[in-house]
Short mmCIF file of C-alpha atoms in Angstrom, two decimals:
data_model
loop_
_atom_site.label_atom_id
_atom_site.label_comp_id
_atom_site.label_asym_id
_atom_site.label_seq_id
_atom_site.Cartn_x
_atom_site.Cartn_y
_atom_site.Cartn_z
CA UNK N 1098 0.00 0.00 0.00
CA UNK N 1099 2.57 2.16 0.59
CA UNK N 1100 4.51 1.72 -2.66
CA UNK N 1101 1.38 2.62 -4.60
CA UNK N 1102 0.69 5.66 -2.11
CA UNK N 1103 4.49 6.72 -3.06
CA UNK N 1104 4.08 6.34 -7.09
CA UNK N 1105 1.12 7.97 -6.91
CA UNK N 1106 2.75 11.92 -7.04
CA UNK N 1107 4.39 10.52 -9.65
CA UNK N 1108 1.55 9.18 -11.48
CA UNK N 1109 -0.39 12.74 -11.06
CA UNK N 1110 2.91 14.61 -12.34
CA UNK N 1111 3.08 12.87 -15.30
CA UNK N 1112 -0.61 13.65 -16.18
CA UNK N 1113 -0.56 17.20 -15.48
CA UNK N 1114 2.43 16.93 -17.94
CA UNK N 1115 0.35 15.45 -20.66
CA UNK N 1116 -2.26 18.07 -19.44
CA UNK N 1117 -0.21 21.28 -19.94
CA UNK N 1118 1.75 19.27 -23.39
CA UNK N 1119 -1.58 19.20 -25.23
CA UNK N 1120 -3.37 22.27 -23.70
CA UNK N 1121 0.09 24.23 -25.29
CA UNK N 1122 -0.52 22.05 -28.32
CA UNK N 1123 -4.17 23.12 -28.85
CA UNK N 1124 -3.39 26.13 -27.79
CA UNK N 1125 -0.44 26.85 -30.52
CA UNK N 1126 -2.74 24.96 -33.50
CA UNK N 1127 -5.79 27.66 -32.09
CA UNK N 1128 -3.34 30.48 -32.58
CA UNK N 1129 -1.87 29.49 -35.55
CA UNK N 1130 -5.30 28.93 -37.58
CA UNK N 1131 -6.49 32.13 -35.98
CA UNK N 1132 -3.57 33.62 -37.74
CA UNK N 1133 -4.57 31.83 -40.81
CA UNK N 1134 -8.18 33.13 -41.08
CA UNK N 1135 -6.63 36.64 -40.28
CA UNK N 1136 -3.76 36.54 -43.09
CA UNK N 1137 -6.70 35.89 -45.61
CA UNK N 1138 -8.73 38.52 -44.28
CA UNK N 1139 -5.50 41.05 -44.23
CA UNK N 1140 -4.61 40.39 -48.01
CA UNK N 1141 -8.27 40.57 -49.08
CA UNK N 1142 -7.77 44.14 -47.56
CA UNK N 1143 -4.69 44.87 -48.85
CA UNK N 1144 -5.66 43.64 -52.32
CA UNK N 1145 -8.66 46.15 -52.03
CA UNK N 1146 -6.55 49.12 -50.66
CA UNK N 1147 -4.02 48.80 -53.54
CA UNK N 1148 -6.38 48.91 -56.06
CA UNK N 1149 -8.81 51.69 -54.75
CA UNK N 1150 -5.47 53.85 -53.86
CA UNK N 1151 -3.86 52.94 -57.45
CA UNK N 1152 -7.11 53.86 -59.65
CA UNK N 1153 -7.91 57.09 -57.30
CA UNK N 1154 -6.33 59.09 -60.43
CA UNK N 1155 -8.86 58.21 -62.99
CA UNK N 1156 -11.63 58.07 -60.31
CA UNK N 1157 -10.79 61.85 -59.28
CA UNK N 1158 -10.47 62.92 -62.61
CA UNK N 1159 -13.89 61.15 -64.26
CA UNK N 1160 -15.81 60.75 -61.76
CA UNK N 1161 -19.14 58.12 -61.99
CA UNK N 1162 -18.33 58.72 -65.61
CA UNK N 1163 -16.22 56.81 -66.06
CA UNK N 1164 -18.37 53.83 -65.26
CA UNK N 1165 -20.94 55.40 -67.94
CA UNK N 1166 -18.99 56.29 -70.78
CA UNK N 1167 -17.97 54.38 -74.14
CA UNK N 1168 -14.45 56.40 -75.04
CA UNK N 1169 -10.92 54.87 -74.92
CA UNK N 1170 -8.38 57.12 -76.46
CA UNK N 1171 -5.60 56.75 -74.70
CA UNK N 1172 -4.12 60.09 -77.30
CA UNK N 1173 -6.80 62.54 -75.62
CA UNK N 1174 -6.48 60.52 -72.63
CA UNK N 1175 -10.54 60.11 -72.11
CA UNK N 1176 -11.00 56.44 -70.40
CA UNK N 1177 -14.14 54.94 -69.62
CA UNK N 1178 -15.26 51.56 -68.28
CA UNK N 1179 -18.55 50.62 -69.52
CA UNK N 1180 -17.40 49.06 -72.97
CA UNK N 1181 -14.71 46.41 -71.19
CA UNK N 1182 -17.53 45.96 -68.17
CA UNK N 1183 -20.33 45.34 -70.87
CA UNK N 1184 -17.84 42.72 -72.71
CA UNK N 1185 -17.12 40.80 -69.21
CA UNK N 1186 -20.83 40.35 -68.44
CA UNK N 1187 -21.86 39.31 -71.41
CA UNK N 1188 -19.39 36.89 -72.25
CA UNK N 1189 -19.53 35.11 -69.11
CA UNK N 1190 -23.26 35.38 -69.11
CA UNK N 1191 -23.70 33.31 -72.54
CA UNK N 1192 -20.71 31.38 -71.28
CA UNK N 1193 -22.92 30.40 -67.96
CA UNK N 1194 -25.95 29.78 -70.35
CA UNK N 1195 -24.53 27.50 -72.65
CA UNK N 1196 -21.84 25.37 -70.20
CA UNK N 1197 -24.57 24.88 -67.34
CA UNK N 1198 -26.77 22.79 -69.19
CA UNK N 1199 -24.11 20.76 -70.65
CA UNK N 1200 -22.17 20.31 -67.66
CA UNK N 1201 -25.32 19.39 -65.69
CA UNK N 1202 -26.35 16.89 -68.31
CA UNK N 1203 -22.80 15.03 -68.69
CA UNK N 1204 -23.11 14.49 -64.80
CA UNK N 1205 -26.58 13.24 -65.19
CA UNK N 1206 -25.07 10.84 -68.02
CA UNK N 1207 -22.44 9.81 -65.55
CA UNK N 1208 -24.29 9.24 -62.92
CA UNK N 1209 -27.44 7.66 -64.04
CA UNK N 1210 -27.20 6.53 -67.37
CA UNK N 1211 -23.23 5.52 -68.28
CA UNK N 1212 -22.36 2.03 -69.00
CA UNK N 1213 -19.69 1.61 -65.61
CA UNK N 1214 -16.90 0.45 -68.03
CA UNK N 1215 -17.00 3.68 -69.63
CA UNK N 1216 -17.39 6.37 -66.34
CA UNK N 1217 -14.35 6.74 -65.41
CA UNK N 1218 -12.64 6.91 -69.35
CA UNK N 1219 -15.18 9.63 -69.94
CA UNK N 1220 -14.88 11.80 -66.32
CA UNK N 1221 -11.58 11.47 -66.66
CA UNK N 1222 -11.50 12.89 -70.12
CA UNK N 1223 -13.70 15.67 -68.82
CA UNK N 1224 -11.73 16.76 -66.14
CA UNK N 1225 -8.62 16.81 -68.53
CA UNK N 1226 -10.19 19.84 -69.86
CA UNK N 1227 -9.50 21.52 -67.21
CA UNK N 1228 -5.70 21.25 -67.21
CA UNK N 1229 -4.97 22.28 -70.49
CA UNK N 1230 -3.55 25.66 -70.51
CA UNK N 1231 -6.04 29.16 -71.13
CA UNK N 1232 -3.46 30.05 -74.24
CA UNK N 1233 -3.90 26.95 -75.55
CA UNK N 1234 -7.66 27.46 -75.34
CA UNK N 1235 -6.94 30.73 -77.42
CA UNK N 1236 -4.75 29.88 -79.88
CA UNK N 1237 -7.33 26.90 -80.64
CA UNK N 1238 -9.84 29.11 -80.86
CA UNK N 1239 -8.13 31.57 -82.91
CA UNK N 1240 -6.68 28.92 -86.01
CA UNK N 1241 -9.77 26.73 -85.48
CA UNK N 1242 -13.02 27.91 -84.09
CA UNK N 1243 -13.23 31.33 -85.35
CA UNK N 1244 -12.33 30.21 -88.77
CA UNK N 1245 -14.94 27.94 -88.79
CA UNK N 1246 -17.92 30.25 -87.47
CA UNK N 1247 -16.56 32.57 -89.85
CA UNK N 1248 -17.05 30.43 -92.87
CA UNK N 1249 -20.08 28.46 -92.24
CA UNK N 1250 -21.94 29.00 -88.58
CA UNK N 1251 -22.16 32.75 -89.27
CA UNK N 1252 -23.45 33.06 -92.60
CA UNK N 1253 -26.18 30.73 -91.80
CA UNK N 1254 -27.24 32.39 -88.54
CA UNK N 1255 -27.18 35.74 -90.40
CA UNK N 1256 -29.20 34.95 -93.23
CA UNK N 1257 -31.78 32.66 -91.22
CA UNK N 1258 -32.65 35.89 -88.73
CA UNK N 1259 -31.95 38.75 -91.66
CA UNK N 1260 -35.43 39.60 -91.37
CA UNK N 1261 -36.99 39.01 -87.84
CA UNK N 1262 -36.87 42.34 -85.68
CA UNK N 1263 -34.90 41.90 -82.71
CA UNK N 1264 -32.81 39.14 -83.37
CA UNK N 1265 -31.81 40.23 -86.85
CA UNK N 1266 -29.41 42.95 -84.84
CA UNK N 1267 -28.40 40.20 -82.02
CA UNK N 1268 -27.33 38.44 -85.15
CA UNK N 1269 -25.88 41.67 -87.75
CA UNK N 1270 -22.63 42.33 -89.32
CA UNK N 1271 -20.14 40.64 -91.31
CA UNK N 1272 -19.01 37.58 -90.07
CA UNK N 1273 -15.51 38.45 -88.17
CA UNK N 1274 -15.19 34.96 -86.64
CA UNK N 1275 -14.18 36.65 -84.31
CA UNK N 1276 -16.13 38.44 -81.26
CA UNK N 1277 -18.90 38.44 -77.99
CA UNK N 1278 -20.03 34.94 -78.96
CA UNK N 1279 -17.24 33.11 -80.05
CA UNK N 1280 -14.78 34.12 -77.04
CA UNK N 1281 -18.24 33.17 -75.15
CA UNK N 1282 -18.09 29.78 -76.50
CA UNK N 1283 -14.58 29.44 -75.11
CA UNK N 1284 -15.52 30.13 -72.15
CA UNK N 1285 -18.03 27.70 -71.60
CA UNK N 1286 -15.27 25.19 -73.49
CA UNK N 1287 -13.29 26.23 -70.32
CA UNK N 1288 -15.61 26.02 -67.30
CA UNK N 1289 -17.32 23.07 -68.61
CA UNK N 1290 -15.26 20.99 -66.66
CA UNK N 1291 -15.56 22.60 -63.36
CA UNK N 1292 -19.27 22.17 -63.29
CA UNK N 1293 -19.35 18.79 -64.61
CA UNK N 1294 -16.74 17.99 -62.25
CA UNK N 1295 -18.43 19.34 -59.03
CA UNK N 1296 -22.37 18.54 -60.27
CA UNK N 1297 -21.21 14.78 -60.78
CA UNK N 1298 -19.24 14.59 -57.36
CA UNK N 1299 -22.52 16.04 -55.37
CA UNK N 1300 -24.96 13.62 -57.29
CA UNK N 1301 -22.56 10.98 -56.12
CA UNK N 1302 -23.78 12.16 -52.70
CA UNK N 1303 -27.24 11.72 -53.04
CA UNK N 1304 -28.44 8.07 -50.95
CA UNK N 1305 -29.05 5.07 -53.09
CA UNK N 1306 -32.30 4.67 -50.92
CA UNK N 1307 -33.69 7.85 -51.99
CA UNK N 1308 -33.07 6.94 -55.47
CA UNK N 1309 -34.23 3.29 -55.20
CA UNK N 1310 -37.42 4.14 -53.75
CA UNK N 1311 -38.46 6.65 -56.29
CA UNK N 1312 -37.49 3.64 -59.21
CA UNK N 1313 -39.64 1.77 -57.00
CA UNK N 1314 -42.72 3.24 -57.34
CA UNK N 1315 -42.27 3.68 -61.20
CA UNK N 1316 -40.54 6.98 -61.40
CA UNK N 1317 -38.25 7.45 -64.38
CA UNK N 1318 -34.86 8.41 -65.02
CA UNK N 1319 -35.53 11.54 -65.50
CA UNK N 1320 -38.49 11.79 -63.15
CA UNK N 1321 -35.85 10.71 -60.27
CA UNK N 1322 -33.47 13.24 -61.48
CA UNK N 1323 -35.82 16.22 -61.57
CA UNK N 1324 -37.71 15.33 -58.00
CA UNK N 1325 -35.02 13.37 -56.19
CA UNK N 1326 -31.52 13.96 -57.18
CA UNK N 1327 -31.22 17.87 -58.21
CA UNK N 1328 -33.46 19.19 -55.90
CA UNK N 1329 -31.05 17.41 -53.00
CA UNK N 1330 -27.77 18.47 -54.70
CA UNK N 1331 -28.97 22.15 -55.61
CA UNK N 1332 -27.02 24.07 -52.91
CA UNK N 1333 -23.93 22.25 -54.59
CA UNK N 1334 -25.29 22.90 -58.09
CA UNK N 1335 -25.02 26.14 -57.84
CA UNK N 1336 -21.62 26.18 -55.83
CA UNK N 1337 -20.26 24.69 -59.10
CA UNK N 1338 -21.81 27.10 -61.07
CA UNK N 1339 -20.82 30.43 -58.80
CA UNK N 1340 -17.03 28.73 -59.18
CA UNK N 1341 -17.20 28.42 -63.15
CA UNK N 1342 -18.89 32.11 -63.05
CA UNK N 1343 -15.87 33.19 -61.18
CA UNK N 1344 -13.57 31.55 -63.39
CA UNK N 1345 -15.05 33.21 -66.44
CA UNK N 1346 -15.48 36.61 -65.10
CA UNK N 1347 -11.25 36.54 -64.49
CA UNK N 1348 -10.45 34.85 -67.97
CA UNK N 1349 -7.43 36.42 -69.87
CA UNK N 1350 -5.43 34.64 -72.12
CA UNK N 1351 -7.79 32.73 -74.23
CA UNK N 1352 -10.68 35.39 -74.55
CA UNK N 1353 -7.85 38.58 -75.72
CA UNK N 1354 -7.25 35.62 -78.61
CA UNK N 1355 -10.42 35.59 -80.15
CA UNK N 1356 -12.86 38.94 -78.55
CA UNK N 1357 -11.28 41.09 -81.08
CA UNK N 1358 -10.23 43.69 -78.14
CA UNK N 1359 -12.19 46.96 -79.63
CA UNK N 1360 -13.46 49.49 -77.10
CA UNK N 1361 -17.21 49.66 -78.53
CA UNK N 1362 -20.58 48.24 -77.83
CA UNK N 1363 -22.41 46.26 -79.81
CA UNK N 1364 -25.92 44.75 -79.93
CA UNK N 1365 -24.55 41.97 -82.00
CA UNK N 1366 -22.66 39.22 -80.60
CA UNK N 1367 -20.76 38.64 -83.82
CA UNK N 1368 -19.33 42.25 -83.62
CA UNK N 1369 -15.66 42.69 -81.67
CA UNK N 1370 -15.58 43.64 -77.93
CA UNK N 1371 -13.11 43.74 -75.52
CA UNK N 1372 -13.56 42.70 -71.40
CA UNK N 1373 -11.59 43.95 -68.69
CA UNK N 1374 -8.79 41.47 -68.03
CA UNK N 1375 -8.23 41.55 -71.76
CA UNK N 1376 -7.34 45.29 -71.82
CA UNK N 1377 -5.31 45.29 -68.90
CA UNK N 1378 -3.55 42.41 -70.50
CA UNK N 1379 -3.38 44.07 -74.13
CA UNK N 1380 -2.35 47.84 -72.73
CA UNK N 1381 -0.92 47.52 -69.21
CA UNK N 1382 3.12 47.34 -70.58
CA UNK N 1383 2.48 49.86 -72.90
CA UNK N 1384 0.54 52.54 -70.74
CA UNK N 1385 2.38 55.62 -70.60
CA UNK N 1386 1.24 58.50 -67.94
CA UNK N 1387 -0.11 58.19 -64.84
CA UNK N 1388 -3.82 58.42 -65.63
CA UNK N 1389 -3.70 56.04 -68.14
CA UNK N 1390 -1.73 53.53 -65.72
CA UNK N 1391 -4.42 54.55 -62.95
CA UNK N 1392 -7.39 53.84 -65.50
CA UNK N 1393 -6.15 50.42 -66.27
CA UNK N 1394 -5.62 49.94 -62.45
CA UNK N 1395 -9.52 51.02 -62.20
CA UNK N 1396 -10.80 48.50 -64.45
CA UNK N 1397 -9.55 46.16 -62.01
CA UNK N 1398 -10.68 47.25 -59.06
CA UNK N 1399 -13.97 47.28 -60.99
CA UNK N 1400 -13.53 43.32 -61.84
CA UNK N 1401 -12.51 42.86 -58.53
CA UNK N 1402 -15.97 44.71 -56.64
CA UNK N 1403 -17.83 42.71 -59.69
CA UNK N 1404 -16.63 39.29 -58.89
CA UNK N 1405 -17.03 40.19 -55.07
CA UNK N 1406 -20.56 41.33 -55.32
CA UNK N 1407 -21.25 37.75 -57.73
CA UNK N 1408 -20.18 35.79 -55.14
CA UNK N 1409 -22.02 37.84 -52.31
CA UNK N 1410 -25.07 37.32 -54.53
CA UNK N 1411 -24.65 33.59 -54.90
CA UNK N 1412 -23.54 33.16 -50.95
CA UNK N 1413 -26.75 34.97 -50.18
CA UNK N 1414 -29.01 32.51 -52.50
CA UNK N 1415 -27.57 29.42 -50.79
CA UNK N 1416 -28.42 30.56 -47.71
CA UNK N 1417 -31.91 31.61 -49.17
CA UNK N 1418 -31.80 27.73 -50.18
CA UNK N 1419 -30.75 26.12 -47.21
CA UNK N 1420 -33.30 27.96 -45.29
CA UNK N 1421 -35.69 26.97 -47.47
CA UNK N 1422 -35.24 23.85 -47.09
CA UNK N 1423 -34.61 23.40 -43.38
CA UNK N 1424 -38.15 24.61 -43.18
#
C-alpha cells in the first residue's frame, strides 16, 4: 500500500504533464489557424486598398463617368469603363448559359445513365479539360473555331434571322469569326469541366435509398433526377456554377485571342468587344502616364468589386436555399 501511495505523485505529475503538453498544443494549433483566417482577411484588404489607392487618379479625374462612358483614347487621354464591363458580363453570361446545361447533363449521363466500363474513361477525359492551358484554349480558338464560325456558322445564322426584328441585330454584321459569342463559347469550353466535375461529385452524394425508392414506385430516369436527385444536390449545383462564373469573369489569355479587343458596344454578338482582363492584358506594358496607368488599375478594381458582389449574390441565395429547405 505504501509503494502505490508513493508512485502515486508521480503518477499525477506525469498527467498534469500530458495536461499542460496538449493544452500548449491546442493552444499553438488555435493560434496558428487564428492567424490563418486573419492573413486571408488582411490580403483581401490589402488587395482592395491597392487597387482603390492605385485607380484614385482616374476616379478623381472622371468621376461616376467613367463607369458610364464608351471612349478609350488613350491620345486625348478620355477612359471609360462601360465598354470592357459590358464585354465581361456578357461573355460570361452566354458562357454560364450554354456550359450549365451541358455540364449538368454530362453528370446526369455519368451518374445515371453511363455504362460503368465507360465512367471513369469519360470523367476522366472531362476533367482533362480543365488542365490544359487558357493560351492553348486561345490559340485553338483563334486557327480553329473562329475560322470555322466565320465560314459556315455565321453566314447561316445571319441569313436565317436577316429579317426578324430583334434578333436580326443580335445576329448583324459581317461575319468576323471573331467576337462576344465566339470568345463566349470558349468560355463555356473552359468552365465546362468545373461544373461537370463538381455537379457529378454532389450527385454521387445523393443516398441510393432515396433513389431506389423513387425507381420503386415507377418513377423514371428523368423523373428521379428532376424530384429526387437535383433538388437534394442544388445548394452544390449552384456552388459549381458560382465557381465556373468566377472563373469566367477573371479569364485572360484565351478570350484577348479571339474577342477582337475593340473598345465599342455592340448589340450583336458577332461584332468585336473587348472585357476587362483583356485590356489590362493588351495595354498595361504599354501605358504611358499616370492616368492612363491609374485607369487600367480602375478596371480592375472594378472586376474585382464585380466578382465580389457575384459571389455575395450567390452566398446569399444558398443561404436563401438552405433555409428553405430546413423549413
Amino acid at each position: 500500500m505504501s509503494a502505490v501511495q508513493e508512485a502515486l505523485p508521480a503518477v499525477r505529475g506525469s498527467r498534469d504533464a500530458t495536461v499542460r503538453r496538449f493544452a500548449l498544443t491546442d493552444s499553438i494549433f488555435h493560434a496558428t489557424t487564428r492567424a490563418a483566417a486573419i492573413l486571408v482577411l488582411v490580403l483581401l484588404g490589402g488587395v482592395a486598398i491597392s487597387l482603390f489607392a492605385g485607380s484614385w487618379q482616374a476616379l478623381s479625374t472622371f468621376g461616376f463617368s467613367f463607369l458610364t462612358s464608351e471612349s478609350w483614347n488613350p491620345v486625348t487621354e478620355k477612359f471609360g469603363a462601360l465598354a470592357p464591363i459590358y464585354g465581361t458580363i456578357i461573355t460570361s453570361a452566354i458562357a454560364i448559359l450554354i456550359a450549365v446545361p451541358l455540364g449538368i447533363g454530362i453528370a446526369i449521363f455519368l451518374t445515371e445513365l453511363c455504362p460503368r466500363p465507360l465512367r471513369r474513361p469519360i470523367g476522366m477525359a472531362v476533367e482533362l479539360l480543365a488542365g490544359i492551358p487558357s493560351i492553348i484554349y486561345g490559340i485553338w480558338g483563334l486557327f480553329v473555331l473562329a475560322p470555322f464560325l466565320q465560314t459556315t456558322v455565321q453566314p447561316f445564322i445571319i441569313s436565317v434571322f436577316h429579317g426578324i426584328p430583334g434578333l436580326n441585330g443580335l445576329f448583324a454584321g459581317p461575319p468576323y469569326g471573331i467576337g462576344l459569342l465566339t470568345s463566349a463559347m470558349i468560355l463555356a469550353i473552359m468552365i465546362l469541366p468545373f461544373i461537370t466535375s463538381i455537379t457529378k461529385d454532389v450527385f454521387d452524394t445523393v443516398p441510393s435509398v432515396l433513389k431506389e425508392s423513387a425507381y420503386g414506385i415507377g418513377c423514371t430516369t428523368w423523373e428521379v433526377t428532376r424530384r429526387v436527385v437535383i433538388p437534394y444536390t442544388r445548394i452544390g449545383i449552384m456552388g459549381g456554377v458560382m465557381l465556373a462564373l468566377g472563373r469566367a469573369l477573371g479569364e485572360t489569355m484565351a478570350v484577348t485571342f479571339v474577342i477582337g479587343n475593340a473598345h465599342r458596344i455592340s448589340t450583336s454578338l458577332f461584332a468585336p468587344a473587348t472585357t476587362i482582363s483583356a485590356t489590362i492584358a493588351n495595354e498595361f506594358t504599354e501605358a504611358v502616364g499616370d492616368l492612363y496607368t491609374s485607369s487600367l488599375v480602375a478596371l480592375g478594381l472594378i472586376l474585382f468589386v464585380i466578382t465580389f458582389l457575384i459571389l455575395a449574390i450567390a452566398r446569399y441565395m444558398l443561404m436563401r436555399i438552405d433555409a428553405r429547405t430546413g423549413a
